[in-house]
Protein backbone atom coordinates (compact mmCIF):
# COMPACT_ATOMS: atom_id res chain seq x y z
CA UNK A 1 0.00 0.00 0.00
CA UNK A 2 2.80 2.42 0.90
CA UNK A 3 4.59 1.90 -2.41
CA UNK A 4 1.39 2.61 -4.36
CA UNK A 5 0.78 5.91 -2.57
CA UNK A 6 4.45 6.83 -2.82
CA UNK A 7 4.54 6.09 -6.56
CA UNK A 8 1.46 8.30 -7.18
CA UNK A 9 3.01 11.18 -5.24
CA UNK A 10 6.27 10.71 -7.09
CA UNK A 11 4.44 10.60 -10.43
CA UNK A 12 2.59 13.85 -9.73
CA UNK A 13 5.75 15.57 -8.61
CA UNK A 14 7.73 14.46 -11.66
CA UNK A 15 4.90 15.23 -14.06
CA UNK A 16 4.56 18.76 -12.74
CA UNK A 17 8.30 19.27 -12.61
CA UNK A 18 8.79 18.10 -16.20
CA UNK A 19 5.82 20.10 -17.55
CA UNK A 20 6.49 23.50 -15.92
CA UNK A 21 7.94 26.18 -18.22
CA UNK A 22 9.55 29.42 -17.27
CA UNK A 23 9.23 32.55 -19.40
CA UNK A 24 10.87 35.91 -19.21
CA UNK A 25 8.52 37.22 -16.65
CA UNK A 26 6.30 34.20 -15.76
CA UNK A 27 6.00 30.49 -15.02
CA UNK A 28 3.39 28.39 -16.84
CA UNK A 29 2.37 24.72 -17.27
CA UNK A 30 2.79 23.01 -20.65
CA UNK A 31 2.57 19.28 -21.44
CA UNK A 32 5.61 18.20 -23.42
CA UNK A 33 7.10 14.87 -24.51
CA UNK A 34 9.48 14.75 -21.61
CA UNK A 35 6.48 14.74 -19.30
CA UNK A 36 6.02 11.06 -20.13
CA UNK A 37 9.11 10.26 -18.06
CA UNK A 38 6.94 10.87 -15.01
CA UNK A 39 5.27 7.53 -15.62
CA UNK A 40 8.55 5.84 -14.66
CA UNK A 41 7.55 6.58 -11.08
CA UNK A 42 5.16 3.64 -11.21
CA UNK A 43 8.17 1.30 -11.52
CA UNK A 44 8.53 1.75 -7.77
CA UNK A 45 5.45 -0.47 -7.45
CA UNK A 46 7.07 -3.37 -9.33
CA UNK A 47 9.03 -4.91 -6.38
CA UNK A 48 5.87 -4.95 -4.29
CA UNK A 49 4.20 -7.23 -6.88
CA UNK A 50 6.41 -10.16 -5.86
CA UNK A 51 6.76 -12.03 -2.57
CA UNK A 52 9.56 -14.45 -1.76
CA UNK A 53 9.04 -17.27 0.75
CA UNK A 54 12.34 -18.82 1.84
CA UNK A 55 13.09 -22.41 2.86
CA UNK A 56 11.23 -23.68 5.94
CA UNK A 57 8.79 -20.78 5.80
CA UNK A 58 5.17 -20.16 4.81
CA UNK A 59 3.61 -16.90 3.63
CA UNK A 60 0.24 -15.69 4.95
CA UNK A 61 -1.54 -13.27 2.58
CA UNK A 62 -3.12 -10.07 3.91
CA UNK A 63 -5.46 -8.25 1.48
CA UNK A 64 -7.29 -5.16 2.81
CA UNK A 65 -9.80 -5.31 -0.02
CA UNK A 66 -10.78 -8.96 0.64
CA UNK A 67 -11.36 -8.94 4.35
CA UNK A 68 -7.82 -9.08 5.72
CA UNK A 69 -6.09 -12.42 6.38
CA UNK A 70 -6.72 -14.88 3.55
CA UNK A 71 -6.95 -18.66 3.90
CA UNK A 72 -4.70 -18.93 0.87
CA UNK A 73 -1.07 -19.37 1.92
CA UNK A 74 2.17 -19.39 -0.03
CA UNK A 75 4.72 -22.18 0.16
CA UNK A 76 8.43 -21.83 -0.53
CA UNK A 77 9.38 -19.88 -3.67
CA UNK A 78 8.55 -16.63 -5.50
CA UNK A 79 4.88 -15.58 -5.79
CA UNK A 80 3.05 -12.87 -7.73
CA UNK A 81 0.78 -10.59 -5.66
CA UNK A 82 -1.06 -7.29 -6.08
CA UNK A 83 0.56 -4.10 -4.79
CA UNK A 84 -2.17 -3.86 -2.17
CA UNK A 85 -1.42 -7.28 -0.69
CA UNK A 86 1.25 -8.07 1.88
CA UNK A 87 2.73 -11.44 2.89
CA UNK A 88 3.43 -12.31 6.53
CA UNK A 89 6.23 -14.85 6.96
CA UNK A 90 5.96 -17.70 9.51
CA UNK A 91 8.60 -20.38 10.16
CA UNK A 92 7.63 -24.02 9.56
CA UNK A 93 10.67 -25.43 11.37
CA UNK A 94 10.17 -27.98 14.15
CA UNK A 95 9.98 -26.26 17.53
CA UNK A 96 10.77 -27.98 20.83
CA UNK A 97 10.11 -26.83 24.38
CA UNK A 98 10.33 -28.47 27.81
CA UNK A 99 7.92 -27.83 30.67
CA UNK A 100 7.43 -28.96 34.26
CA UNK A 101 3.71 -29.37 34.97
CA UNK A 102 1.90 -30.69 38.05
CA UNK A 103 -1.37 -32.61 37.82
CA UNK A 104 -3.57 -34.48 40.27
CA UNK A 105 -3.89 -38.25 39.99
CA UNK A 106 -6.99 -40.35 40.54
CA UNK A 107 -8.59 -41.89 43.60
CA UNK A 108 -7.56 -45.41 44.58
CA UNK A 109 -10.60 -47.70 44.51
CA UNK A 110 -10.87 -51.17 46.09
CA UNK A 111 -13.53 -53.74 45.19
CA UNK A 112 -15.15 -55.33 48.25
CA UNK A 113 -16.41 -58.91 48.59
CA UNK A 114 -19.99 -57.87 47.87
CA UNK A 115 -18.94 -56.27 44.58
CA UNK A 116 -19.18 -52.66 45.76
CA UNK A 117 -16.32 -50.18 45.36
CA UNK A 118 -14.65 -48.36 48.21
CA UNK A 119 -12.31 -45.36 47.96
CA UNK A 120 -9.12 -46.08 49.88
CA UNK A 121 -7.23 -42.85 49.28
CA UNK A 122 -5.23 -41.43 46.40
CA UNK A 123 -5.62 -38.15 44.60
CA UNK A 124 -1.94 -37.29 45.07
CA UNK A 125 -0.21 -34.68 42.93
CA UNK A 126 2.44 -35.75 40.44
CA UNK A 127 4.99 -33.47 38.79
CA UNK A 128 5.63 -34.26 35.14
CA UNK A 129 8.73 -33.18 33.23
CA UNK A 130 7.80 -33.25 29.54
CA UNK A 131 8.89 -32.15 26.09
CA UNK A 132 6.59 -31.08 23.27
CA UNK A 133 7.62 -30.84 19.61
CA UNK A 134 5.36 -28.90 17.26
CA UNK A 135 5.34 -26.98 13.96
CA UNK A 136 3.20 -24.77 11.76
CA UNK A 137 2.11 -26.41 8.51
CA UNK A 138 1.46 -24.47 5.29
CA UNK A 139 -2.34 -25.07 5.04
CA UNK A 140 -2.93 -24.00 8.67
CA UNK A 141 -0.59 -20.99 8.81
CA UNK A 142 -3.45 -18.48 8.41
CA UNK A 143 -5.08 -19.85 11.61
CA UNK A 144 -1.82 -19.42 13.48
CA UNK A 145 -1.41 -15.82 12.29
CA UNK A 146 -5.00 -14.93 13.15
CA UNK A 147 -4.46 -16.23 16.70
CA UNK A 148 -1.06 -14.73 17.42
CA UNK A 149 -0.43 -12.03 14.78
CA UNK A 150 3.15 -13.18 14.25
CA UNK A 151 5.57 -16.07 14.28
CA UNK A 152 5.69 -16.68 18.04
CA UNK A 153 3.24 -18.64 20.21
CA UNK A 154 3.44 -17.58 23.88
CA UNK A 155 4.83 -20.23 26.23
CA UNK A 156 2.01 -19.48 28.66
CA UNK A 157 -0.50 -20.58 25.99
CA UNK A 158 1.34 -23.85 25.39
CA UNK A 159 1.75 -24.58 29.11
CA UNK A 160 -1.93 -23.85 29.83
CA UNK A 161 -3.13 -26.27 27.16
CA UNK A 162 -0.67 -28.95 28.28
CA UNK A 163 -1.78 -28.55 31.88
CA UNK A 164 -5.44 -28.85 30.89
CA UNK A 165 -4.93 -32.00 28.77
CA UNK A 166 -2.57 -33.61 31.30
CA UNK A 167 -4.92 -32.98 34.22
CA UNK A 168 -7.87 -34.42 32.28
CA UNK A 169 -6.07 -37.69 31.67
CA UNK A 170 -3.88 -37.95 34.79
CA UNK A 171 -6.93 -38.06 37.04
CA UNK A 172 -8.08 -41.25 35.29
CA UNK A 173 -5.20 -43.19 36.90
CA UNK A 174 -4.09 -43.48 40.50
CA UNK A 175 -0.49 -42.63 41.32
CA UNK A 176 0.62 -46.25 41.79
CA UNK A 177 -0.79 -47.30 38.42
CA UNK A 178 1.08 -44.43 36.75
CA UNK A 179 4.39 -45.28 38.44
CA UNK A 180 4.05 -49.01 37.74
CA UNK A 181 3.50 -48.85 33.97
CA UNK A 182 0.47 -46.65 33.33
CA UNK A 183 2.54 -43.56 32.43
CA UNK A 184 2.50 -44.47 28.75
CA UNK A 185 -1.32 -44.55 28.79
CA UNK A 186 -1.37 -41.06 30.31
CA UNK A 187 1.06 -39.83 27.64
CA UNK A 188 -0.89 -41.41 24.77
CA UNK A 189 -4.27 -39.96 25.80
CA UNK A 190 -2.79 -36.55 26.63
CA UNK A 191 -1.09 -36.37 23.25
CA UNK A 192 -4.41 -37.13 21.50
CA UNK A 193 -6.10 -34.27 23.39
CA UNK A 194 -3.23 -31.90 22.63
CA UNK A 195 -3.40 -32.67 18.92
CA UNK A 196 -7.04 -31.56 18.85
CA UNK A 197 -6.39 -28.53 21.07
CA UNK A 198 -3.38 -27.26 19.11
CA UNK A 199 -5.12 -27.83 15.77
CA UNK A 200 -7.43 -24.95 16.75
CA UNK A 201 -4.33 -22.75 16.85
CA UNK A 202 -3.05 -23.96 13.49
CA UNK A 203 -0.28 -25.98 15.15
CA UNK A 204 0.60 -29.64 14.48
CA UNK A 205 1.98 -31.78 17.34
CA UNK A 206 4.86 -33.96 16.19
CA UNK A 207 5.73 -35.55 19.55
CA UNK A 208 4.70 -35.36 23.18
CA UNK A 209 7.24 -36.98 25.49
CA UNK A 210 7.02 -37.41 29.27
CA UNK A 211 10.62 -37.47 30.48
CA UNK A 212 9.97 -38.05 34.18
CA UNK A 213 7.23 -38.15 36.81
CA UNK A 214 7.89 -37.22 40.42
CA UNK A 215 5.37 -38.40 43.03
CA UNK A 216 7.41 -37.63 46.13
CA UNK A 217 9.84 -39.73 48.16
CA UNK A 218 7.16 -41.52 50.20
CA UNK A 219 5.10 -42.75 47.26
CA UNK A 220 8.14 -43.67 45.19
CA UNK A 221 9.59 -45.52 48.20
CA UNK A 222 6.42 -47.62 48.49
CA UNK A 223 6.52 -48.46 44.79
CA UNK A 224 10.22 -49.34 44.96
CA UNK A 225 9.68 -51.60 48.00
CA UNK A 226 6.78 -53.33 46.26
CA UNK A 227 8.84 -53.83 43.12
CA UNK A 228 11.73 -55.24 45.18
CA UNK A 229 9.40 -57.67 46.97
CA UNK A 230 7.88 -58.76 43.67
CA UNK A 231 11.35 -59.36 42.24
CA UNK A 232 12.42 -61.36 45.28
CA UNK A 233 9.27 -63.46 44.98
CA UNK A 234 10.00 -64.06 41.32
CA UNK A 235 13.57 -65.14 42.14
CA UNK A 236 12.30 -67.47 44.90
CA UNK A 237 9.78 -69.07 42.53
CA UNK A 238 12.49 -69.58 39.93
CA UNK A 239 14.76 -71.15 42.58
CA UNK A 240 11.92 -73.50 43.58
CA UNK A 241 11.34 -74.41 39.96
CA UNK A 242 15.07 -75.06 39.50
CA UNK A 243 15.18 -77.23 42.64
CA UNK A 244 12.13 -79.18 41.46
CA UNK A 245 13.73 -79.71 38.07
CA UNK A 246 16.95 -80.94 39.72
CA UNK A 247 14.93 -83.28 41.96
CA UNK A 248 12.97 -84.63 38.99
CA UNK A 249 16.22 -85.03 37.03
CA UNK A 250 17.87 -87.02 39.85
CA UNK A 251 14.73 -89.11 40.24
CA UNK A 252 14.60 -89.80 36.52
CA UNK A 253 18.31 -90.72 36.48
CA UNK A 254 17.75 -93.13 39.38
CA UNK A 255 14.77 -94.68 37.61
CA UNK A 256 16.78 -95.05 34.41
CA UNK A 257 19.70 -96.59 36.33
CA UNK A 258 17.38 -99.01 38.15
CA UNK A 259 15.68 -99.92 34.90
CA UNK A 260 19.07 -100.47 33.29
CA UNK A 261 20.20 -102.72 36.16
CA UNK A 262 16.95 -104.67 35.95
CA UNK A 263 17.31 -105.10 32.22
CA UNK A 264 20.92 -106.21 32.58
CA UNK A 265 20.03 -108.63 35.38
CA UNK A 266 17.15 -110.04 33.37
CA UNK A 267 19.39 -110.38 30.34
CA UNK A 268 22.13 -112.10 32.38
CA UNK A 269 19.62 -114.44 33.97
CA UNK A 270 18.15 -115.27 30.58
CA UNK A 271 21.63 -115.80 29.15
CA UNK A 272 22.55 -118.06 32.05
CA UNK A 273 19.32 -119.99 31.64
CA UNK A 274 20.01 -120.47 27.95
CA UNK A 275 23.61 -121.44 28.68
CA UNK A 276 22.52 -123.97 31.29
CA UNK A 277 19.96 -125.37 28.95
CA UNK A 278 22.48 -125.64 26.12
CA UNK A 279 25.09 -127.19 28.44
CA UNK A 280 22.66 -129.76 29.84
CA UNK A 281 21.50 -130.63 26.34
CA UNK A 282 25.10 -131.03 25.16
CA UNK A 283 25.95 -133.33 28.11
CA UNK A 284 22.90 -135.50 27.55
CA UNK A 285 23.52 -135.61 23.77
CA UNK A 286 27.13 -136.72 24.33
CA UNK A 287 25.98 -139.34 26.83
CA UNK A 288 23.41 -140.90 24.49
CA UNK A 289 25.81 -140.63 21.60
CA UNK A 290 27.73 -143.57 23.09
CA UNK A 291 24.74 -145.89 22.52
CA UNK A 292 23.92 -145.06 18.89
CA UNK A 293 23.60 -147.99 16.46
CA UNK A 294 24.66 -147.98 12.84
CA UNK A 295 21.43 -146.28 11.86
CA UNK A 296 21.97 -143.38 14.30
CA UNK A 297 19.34 -144.45 16.83
CA UNK A 298 19.91 -144.96 20.56
CA UNK A 299 20.17 -148.65 21.50
CA UNK A 300 17.98 -148.66 24.60
CA UNK A 301 18.95 -152.24 25.55
CA UNK A 302 22.64 -151.40 25.49
CA UNK A 303 22.03 -148.18 27.42
CA UNK A 304 19.89 -149.91 30.06
CA UNK A 305 22.43 -152.73 30.48
CA UNK A 306 25.18 -150.16 31.10
CA UNK A 307 23.17 -148.13 33.54
CA UNK A 308 22.09 -151.21 35.55
CA UNK A 309 25.04 -153.59 35.28
CA UNK A 310 27.86 -151.16 34.34
CA UNK A 311 28.77 -153.28 31.27
CA UNK A 312 30.35 -151.91 28.12
CA UNK A 313 32.92 -149.47 29.51
CA UNK A 314 30.94 -146.36 28.62
CA UNK A 315 31.23 -142.98 30.38
CA UNK A 316 28.62 -142.16 32.95
CA UNK A 317 26.65 -138.95 32.64
CA UNK A 318 28.52 -137.60 35.67
CA UNK A 319 31.86 -138.17 33.96
CA UNK A 320 30.66 -136.48 30.78
CA UNK A 321 29.37 -133.50 32.85
CA UNK A 322 32.79 -133.06 34.44
CA UNK A 323 34.47 -133.09 31.05
CA UNK A 324 32.05 -130.53 29.54
CA UNK A 325 32.11 -128.18 32.55
CA UNK A 326 35.91 -128.33 32.72
CA UNK A 327 36.18 -127.41 29.05
CA UNK A 328 33.60 -124.60 29.51
CA UNK A 329 35.66 -123.23 32.41
CA UNK A 330 38.78 -123.13 30.24
CA UNK A 331 36.86 -121.41 27.45
CA UNK A 332 35.55 -118.61 29.71
CA UNK A 333 38.46 -118.16 32.19
CA UNK A 334 40.16 -114.74 32.05
CA UNK A 335 43.48 -116.11 33.24
CA UNK A 336 43.28 -114.50 36.71
CA UNK A 337 43.39 -116.79 39.70
CA UNK A 338 41.09 -116.05 42.65
CA UNK A 339 42.85 -114.49 45.64
CA UNK A 340 40.60 -116.19 48.20
CA UNK A 341 39.77 -119.89 47.94
CA UNK A 342 37.18 -121.57 50.15
CA UNK A 343 36.84 -125.29 50.65
CA UNK A 344 39.16 -127.89 49.17
CA UNK A 345 41.93 -126.13 47.24
CA UNK A 346 42.88 -129.33 45.39
CA UNK A 347 40.07 -128.81 42.96
CA UNK A 348 41.63 -125.61 41.50
CA UNK A 349 42.45 -125.92 37.83
CA UNK A 350 45.80 -124.43 36.85
CA UNK A 351 46.82 -124.31 33.25
CA UNK A 352 50.44 -125.15 32.50
Coordinates of C-alpha atoms in Angstrom, one line a residue:
X1 CA 0.0 0.0 0.0
X2 CA 2.8 2.4 0.9
X3 CA 4.6 1.9 -2.4
X4 CA 1.4 2.6 -4.4
X5 CA 0.8 5.9 -2.6
X6 CA 4.4 6.8 -2.8
X7 CA 4.5 6.1 -6.6
X8 CA 1.5 8.3 -7.2
X9 CA 3.0 11.2 -5.2
X10 CA 6.3 10.7 -7.1
X11 CA 4.4 10.6 -10.4
X12 CA 2.6 13.9 -9.7
X13 CA 5.8 15.6 -8.6
X14 CA 7.7 14.5 -11.7
X15 CA 4.9 15.2 -14.1
X16 CA 4.6 18.8 -12.7
X17 CA 8.3 19.3 -12.6
X18 CA 8.8 18.1 -16.2
X19 CA 5.8 20.1 -17.5
X20 CA 6.5 23.5 -15.9
X21 CA 7.9 26.2 -18.2
X22 CA 9.6 29.4 -17.3
X23 CA 9.2 32.5 -19.4
X24 CA 10.9 35.9 -19.2
X25 CA 8.5 37.2 -16.6
X26 CA 6.3 34.2 -15.8
X27 CA 6.0 30.5 -15.0
X28 CA 3.4 28.4 -16.8
X29 CA 2.4 24.7 -17.3
X30 CA 2.8 23.0 -20.7
X31 CA 2.6 19.3 -21.4
X32 CA 5.6 18.2 -23.4
X33 CA 7.1 14.9 -24.5
X34 CA 9.5 14.7 -21.6
X35 CA 6.5 14.7 -19.3
X36 CA 6.0 11.1 -20.1
X37 CA 9.1 10.3 -18.1
X38 CA 6.9 10.9 -15.0
X39 CA 5.3 7.5 -15.6
X40 CA 8.5 5.8 -14.7
X41 CA 7.6 6.6 -11.1
X42 CA 5.2 3.6 -11.2
X43 CA 8.2 1.3 -11.5
X44 CA 8.5 1.8 -7.8
X45 CA 5.4 -0.5 -7.4
X46 CA 7.1 -3.4 -9.3
X47 CA 9.0 -4.9 -6.4
X48 CA 5.9 -4.9 -4.3
X49 CA 4.2 -7.2 -6.9
X50 CA 6.4 -10.2 -5.9
X51 CA 6.8 -12.0 -2.6
X52 CA 9.6 -14.4 -1.8
X53 CA 9.0 -17.3 0.7
X54 CA 12.3 -18.8 1.8
X55 CA 13.1 -22.4 2.9
X56 CA 11.2 -23.7 5.9
X57 CA 8.8 -20.8 5.8
X58 CA 5.2 -20.2 4.8
X59 CA 3.6 -16.9 3.6
X60 CA 0.2 -15.7 4.9
X61 CA -1.5 -13.3 2.6
X62 CA -3.1 -10.1 3.9
X63 CA -5.5 -8.3 1.5
X64 CA -7.3 -5.2 2.8
X65 CA -9.8 -5.3 0.0
X66 CA -10.8 -9.0 0.6
X67 CA -11.4 -8.9 4.4
X68 CA -7.8 -9.1 5.7
X69 CA -6.1 -12.4 6.4
X70 CA -6.7 -14.9 3.5
X71 CA -6.9 -18.7 3.9
X72 CA -4.7 -18.9 0.9
X73 CA -1.1 -19.4 1.9
X74 CA 2.2 -19.4 0.0
X75 CA 4.7 -22.2 0.2
X76 CA 8.4 -21.8 -0.5
X77 CA 9.4 -19.9 -3.7
X78 CA 8.5 -16.6 -5.5
X79 CA 4.9 -15.6 -5.8
X80 CA 3.0 -12.9 -7.7
X81 CA 0.8 -10.6 -5.7
X82 CA -1.1 -7.3 -6.1
X83 CA 0.6 -4.1 -4.8
X84 CA -2.2 -3.9 -2.2
X85 CA -1.4 -7.3 -0.7
X86 CA 1.3 -8.1 1.9
X87 CA 2.7 -11.4 2.9
X88 CA 3.4 -12.3 6.5
X89 CA 6.2 -14.8 7.0
X90 CA 6.0 -17.7 9.5
X91 CA 8.6 -20.4 10.2
X92 CA 7.6 -24.0 9.6
X93 CA 10.7 -25.4 11.4
X94 CA 10.2 -28.0 14.1
X95 CA 10.0 -26.3 17.5
X96 CA 10.8 -28.0 20.8
X97 CA 10.1 -26.8 24.4
X98 CA 10.3 -28.5 27.8
X99 CA 7.9 -27.8 30.7
X100 CA 7.4 -29.0 34.3
X101 CA 3.7 -29.4 35.0
X102 CA 1.9 -30.7 38.0
X103 CA -1.4 -32.6 37.8
X104 CA -3.6 -34.5 40.3
X105 CA -3.9 -38.2 40.0
X106 CA -7.0 -40.3 40.5
X107 CA -8.6 -41.9 43.6
X108 CA -7.6 -45.4 44.6
X109 CA -10.6 -47.7 44.5
X110 CA -10.9 -51.2 46.1
X111 CA -13.5 -53.7 45.2
X112 CA -15.2 -55.3 48.2
X113 CA -16.4 -58.9 48.6
X114 CA -20.0 -57.9 47.9
X115 CA -18.9 -56.3 44.6
X116 CA -19.2 -52.7 45.8
X117 CA -16.3 -50.2 45.4
X118 CA -14.6 -48.4 48.2
X119 CA -12.3 -45.4 48.0
X120 CA -9.1 -46.1 49.9
X121 CA -7.2 -42.9 49.3
X122 CA -5.2 -41.4 46.4
X123 CA -5.6 -38.2 44.6
X124 CA -1.9 -37.3 45.1
X125 CA -0.2 -34.7 42.9
X126 CA 2.4 -35.7 40.4
X127 CA 5.0 -33.5 38.8
X128 CA 5.6 -34.3 35.1
X129 CA 8.7 -33.2 33.2
X130 CA 7.8 -33.3 29.5
X131 CA 8.9 -32.1 26.1
X132 CA 6.6 -31.1 23.3
X133 CA 7.6 -30.8 19.6
X134 CA 5.4 -28.9 17.3
X135 CA 5.3 -27.0 14.0
X136 CA 3.2 -24.8 11.8
X137 CA 2.1 -26.4 8.5
X138 CA 1.5 -24.5 5.3
X139 CA -2.3 -25.1 5.0
X140 CA -2.9 -24.0 8.7
X141 CA -0.6 -21.0 8.8
X142 CA -3.4 -18.5 8.4
X143 CA -5.1 -19.9 11.6
X144 CA -1.8 -19.4 13.5
X145 CA -1.4 -15.8 12.3
X146 CA -5.0 -14.9 13.1
X147 CA -4.5 -16.2 16.7
X148 CA -1.1 -14.7 17.4
X149 CA -0.4 -12.0 14.8
X150 CA 3.1 -13.2 14.3
X151 CA 5.6 -16.1 14.3
X152 CA 5.7 -16.7 18.0
X153 CA 3.2 -18.6 20.2
X154 CA 3.4 -17.6 23.9
X155 CA 4.8 -20.2 26.2
X156 CA 2.0 -19.5 28.7
X157 CA -0.5 -20.6 26.0
X158 CA 1.3 -23.8 25.4
X159 CA 1.7 -24.6 29.1
X160 CA -1.9 -23.9 29.8
X161 CA -3.1 -26.3 27.2
X162 CA -0.7 -29.0 28.3
X163 CA -1.8 -28.5 31.9
X164 CA -5.4 -28.9 30.9
X165 CA -4.9 -32.0 28.8
X166 CA -2.6 -33.6 31.3
X167 CA -4.9 -33.0 34.2
X168 CA -7.9 -34.4 32.3
X169 CA -6.1 -37.7 31.7
X170 CA -3.9 -37.9 34.8
X171 CA -6.9 -38.1 37.0
X172 CA -8.1 -41.2 35.3
X173 CA -5.2 -43.2 36.9
X174 CA -4.1 -43.5 40.5
X175 CA -0.5 -42.6 41.3
X176 CA 0.6 -46.2 41.8
X177 CA -0.8 -47.3 38.4
X178 CA 1.1 -44.4 36.8
X179 CA 4.4 -45.3 38.4
X180 CA 4.1 -49.0 37.7
X181 CA 3.5 -48.8 34.0
X182 CA 0.5 -46.6 33.3
X183 CA 2.5 -43.6 32.4
X184 CA 2.5 -44.5 28.7
X185 CA -1.3 -44.6 28.8
X186 CA -1.4 -41.1 30.3
X187 CA 1.1 -39.8 27.6
X188 CA -0.9 -41.4 24.8
X189 CA -4.3 -40.0 25.8
X190 CA -2.8 -36.5 26.6
X191 CA -1.1 -36.4 23.2
X192 CA -4.4 -37.1 21.5
X193 CA -6.1 -34.3 23.4
X194 CA -3.2 -31.9 22.6
X195 CA -3.4 -32.7 18.9
X196 CA -7.0 -31.6 18.8
X197 CA -6.4 -28.5 21.1
X198 CA -3.4 -27.3 19.1
X199 CA -5.1 -27.8 15.8
X200 CA -7.4 -24.9 16.8
X201 CA -4.3 -22.7 16.9
X202 CA -3.0 -24.0 13.5
X203 CA -0.3 -26.0 15.1
X204 CA 0.6 -29.6 14.5
X205 CA 2.0 -31.8 17.3
X206 CA 4.9 -34.0 16.2
X207 CA 5.7 -35.5 19.5
X208 CA 4.7 -35.4 23.2
X209 CA 7.2 -37.0 25.5
X210 CA 7.0 -37.4 29.3
X211 CA 10.6 -37.5 30.5
X212 CA 10.0 -38.0 34.2
X213 CA 7.2 -38.2 36.8
X214 CA 7.9 -37.2 40.4
X215 CA 5.4 -38.4 43.0
X216 CA 7.4 -37.6 46.1
X217 CA 9.8 -39.7 48.2
X218 CA 7.2 -41.5 50.2
X219 CA 5.1 -42.8 47.3
X220 CA 8.1 -43.7 45.2
X221 CA 9.6 -45.5 48.2
X222 CA 6.4 -47.6 48.5
X223 CA 6.5 -48.5 44.8
X224 CA 10.2 -49.3 45.0
X225 CA 9.7 -51.6 48.0
X226 CA 6.8 -53.3 46.3
X227 CA 8.8 -53.8 43.1
X228 CA 11.7 -55.2 45.2
X229 CA 9.4 -57.7 47.0
X230 CA 7.9 -58.8 43.7
X231 CA 11.4 -59.4 42.2
X232 CA 12.4 -61.4 45.3
X233 CA 9.3 -63.5 45.0
X234 CA 10.0 -64.1 41.3
X235 CA 13.6 -65.1 42.1
X236 CA 12.3 -67.5 44.9
X237 CA 9.8 -69.1 42.5
X238 CA 12.5 -69.6 39.9
X239 CA 14.8 -71.2 42.6
X240 CA 11.9 -73.5 43.6
X241 CA 11.3 -74.4 40.0
X242 CA 15.1 -75.1 39.5
X243 CA 15.2 -77.2 42.6
X244 CA 12.1 -79.2 41.5
X245 CA 13.7 -79.7 38.1
X246 CA 17.0 -80.9 39.7
X247 CA 14.9 -83.3 42.0
X248 CA 13.0 -84.6 39.0
X249 CA 16.2 -85.0 37.0
X250 CA 17.9 -87.0 39.8
X251 CA 14.7 -89.1 40.2
X252 CA 14.6 -89.8 36.5
X253 CA 18.3 -90.7 36.5
X254 CA 17.8 -93.1 39.4
X255 CA 14.8 -94.7 37.6
X256 CA 16.8 -95.1 34.4
X257 CA 19.7 -96.6 36.3
X258 CA 17.4 -99.0 38.2
X259 CA 15.7 -99.9 34.9
X260 CA 19.1 -100.5 33.3
X261 CA 20.2 -102.7 36.2
X262 CA 16.9 -104.7 36.0
X263 CA 17.3 -105.1 32.2
X264 CA 20.9 -106.2 32.6
X265 CA 20.0 -108.6 35.4
X266 CA 17.1 -110.0 33.4
X267 CA 19.4 -110.4 30.3
X268 CA 22.1 -112.1 32.4
X269 CA 19.6 -114.4 34.0
X270 CA 18.1 -115.3 30.6
X271 CA 21.6 -115.8 29.1
X272 CA 22.5 -118.1 32.1
X273 CA 19.3 -120.0 31.6
X274 CA 20.0 -120.5 27.9
X275 CA 23.6 -121.4 28.7
X276 CA 22.5 -124.0 31.3
X277 CA 20.0 -125.4 28.9
X278 CA 22.5 -125.6 26.1
X279 CA 25.1 -127.2 28.4
X280 CA 22.7 -129.8 29.8
X281 CA 21.5 -130.6 26.3
X282 CA 25.1 -131.0 25.2
X283 CA 25.9 -133.3 28.1
X284 CA 22.9 -135.5 27.5
X285 CA 23.5 -135.6 23.8
X286 CA 27.1 -136.7 24.3
X287 CA 26.0 -139.3 26.8
X288 CA 23.4 -140.9 24.5
X289 CA 25.8 -140.6 21.6
X290 CA 27.7 -143.6 23.1
X291 CA 24.7 -145.9 22.5
X292 CA 23.9 -145.1 18.9
X293 CA 23.6 -148.0 16.5
X294 CA 24.7 -148.0 12.8
X295 CA 21.4 -146.3 11.9
X296 CA 22.0 -143.4 14.3
X297 CA 19.3 -144.5 16.8
X298 CA 19.9 -145.0 20.6
X299 CA 20.2 -148.7 21.5
X300 CA 18.0 -148.7 24.6
X301 CA 19.0 -152.2 25.5
X302 CA 22.6 -151.4 25.5
X303 CA 22.0 -148.2 27.4
X304 CA 19.9 -149.9 30.1
X305 CA 22.4 -152.7 30.5
X306 CA 25.2 -150.2 31.1
X307 CA 23.2 -148.1 33.5
X308 CA 22.1 -151.2 35.5
X309 CA 25.0 -153.6 35.3
X310 CA 27.9 -151.2 34.3
X311 CA 28.8 -153.3 31.3
X312 CA 30.3 -151.9 28.1
X313 CA 32.9 -149.5 29.5
X314 CA 30.9 -146.4 28.6
X315 CA 31.2 -143.0 30.4
X316 CA 28.6 -142.2 33.0
X317 CA 26.7 -138.9 32.6
X318 CA 28.5 -137.6 35.7
X319 CA 31.9 -138.2 34.0
X320 CA 30.7 -136.5 30.8
X321 CA 29.4 -133.5 32.8
X322 CA 32.8 -133.1 34.4
X323 CA 34.5 -133.1 31.0
X324 CA 32.0 -130.5 29.5
X325 CA 32.1 -128.2 32.5
X326 CA 35.9 -128.3 32.7
X327 CA 36.2 -127.4 29.1
X328 CA 33.6 -124.6 29.5
X329 CA 35.7 -123.2 32.4
X330 CA 38.8 -123.1 30.2
X331 CA 36.9 -121.4 27.4
X332 CA 35.5 -118.6 29.7
X333 CA 38.5 -118.2 32.2
X334 CA 40.2 -114.7 32.1
X335 CA 43.5 -116.1 33.2
X336 CA 43.3 -114.5 36.7
X337 CA 43.4 -116.8 39.7
X338 CA 41.1 -116.1 42.6
X339 CA 42.8 -114.5 45.6
X340 CA 40.6 -116.2 48.2
X341 CA 39.8 -119.9 47.9
X342 CA 37.2 -121.6 50.1
X343 CA 36.8 -125.3 50.7
X344 CA 39.2 -127.9 49.2
X345 CA 41.9 -126.1 47.2
X346 CA 42.9 -129.3 45.4
X347 CA 40.1 -128.8 43.0
X348 CA 41.6 -125.6 41.5
X349 CA 42.5 -125.9 37.8
X350 CA 45.8 -124.4 36.9
X351 CA 46.8 -124.3 33.2
X352 CA 50.4 -125.2 32.5

